[in-house]
Amino acid sequence: MTMKKMFSAVVAAATLSTAVAAMSAVNANADSEKPVVANACFIGMIGANGCWGIDEVNALSSSATINGNAQYEVKWDVTETGGTDTLQFLAISMFAAEGVTNFNSHTFPDLKITLDEVWIDNVLVEDYTVSDAAITTTYYEGSSGTCRIYLHDDWAGTGVADLPTETTILENIRVKFTISGLYNDGDSNVTEDPTEPPTDAPTDAPTDAPTEPALEYILGDADESGAVDSSDASKVLAEYAKVATGGEYSLTESQFAAADVNADATVDSSDASSILAYYAFTATGGEGTMEDFLAK
């Protein structure tokens, strides 16, 4: 064999050895770890509070790490930041993970997303309808491709209102969705569905809460402004969040009696919900006191 042929054979053998080693390393990594391709979270506004990326998700909320075909969930908890009774923009965004240029159907041509369930304040939204424009797998933010699920959109141009403008969120919103069409099965992060405690058997009533109402108060008027409106619901939510995180009520005896509209010796989200419902009733021409409204 000539020297030239021997040199060519050595080079070919070395190249083949390097290729085999690289292939083995890739296969070993693929077997031991599923690659993360995207991270999902809520984006938008709930009341005065906004979230526009994974790094803005608060400690009580949850995002989803997408690493294959599975059902995932995201949650936005607003018990500490305040709720809302109107929506302008609320969506789920699936941002490409580090090292992934795009997470959309241009990169993953078989990618499909379905919205499975929507829960508000731990109650399943029955008969939720997903409109045609609600899910997009070809959204671009700058040069990065993402996917979105719109729940309500007055800003991005889709006009989606699958959750109506007059939607009340006092504690949290939670959404389950399914990813399919990727190259492997993923790890679901779906948790057990919440259950709502019966209103006649509260489990978090403070032992030092006032038990006897003051003689003069307007039921529902927690801030004693002389009218029952959304600011009273906000005050109730702020007090509920304070107590739920180990604090104490700052309400006076008369304010507590006004805020505790369901008379269960605690001030919580159910009282705020009743106050908002009564406010909506009177704002659209309804008449009567809170007591009359609750008796209907």
PDB file of C-alpha atoms in Angstrom, residues 214 216-218 220-224 235-236 239 250-260 267:
ATOM      1  CA  ALA A 214     -71.965  47.284  65.390  1.00  0.00           C
ATOM      2  CA  GLU A 216     -74.911  51.103  62.545  1.00  0.00           C
ATOM      3  CA  TYR A 217     -73.547  49.858  59.231  1.00  0.00           C
ATOM      4  CA  ILE A 218     -74.601  49.320  55.617  1.00  0.00           C
ATOM      5  CA  GLY A 220     -71.564  45.457  51.917  1.00  0.00           C
ATOM      6  CA  ASP A 221     -70.139  48.932  52.578  1.00  0.00           C
ATOM      7  CA  ALA A 222     -66.804  47.682  53.931  1.00  0.00           C
ATOM      8  CA  ASP A 223     -65.005  51.007  53.495  1.00  0.00           C
ATOM      9  CA  GLU A 224     -67.921  52.972  55.048  1.00  0.00           C
ATOM     10  CA  LYS A 235     -61.035  46.125  50.514  1.00  0.00           C
ATOM     11  CA  VAL A 236     -62.534  42.741  51.372  1.00  0.00           C
ATOM     12  CA  GLU A 239     -58.251  41.834  54.168  1.00  0.00           C
ATOM     13  CA  SER A 250     -57.504  45.712  60.337  1.00  0.00           C
ATOM     14  CA  LEU A 251     -61.263  46.210  60.057  1.00  0.00           C
ATOM     15  CA  THR A 252     -63.249  47.952  62.760  1.00  0.00           C
ATOM     16  CA  GLU A 253     -66.177  46.072  64.249  1.00  0.00           C
ATOM     17  CA  SER A 254     -68.672  47.915  62.060  1.00  0.00           C
ATOM     18  CA  GLN A 255     -66.525  47.423  58.928  1.00  0.00           C
ATOM     19  CA  PHE A 256     -66.260  43.698  59.649  1.00  0.00           C
ATOM     20  CA  ALA A 257     -70.034  43.430  60.025  1.00  0.00           C
ATOM     21  CA  ALA A 258     -70.545  45.306  56.749  1.00  0.00           C
ATOM     22  CA  ALA A 259     -67.957  43.169  54.919  1.00  0.00           C
ATOM     23  CA  ASP A 260     -69.235  39.804  56.209  1.00  0.00           C
ATOM     24  CA  VAL A 267     -64.343  38.012  55.520  1.00  0.00           C
TER      25      VAL A 267
END
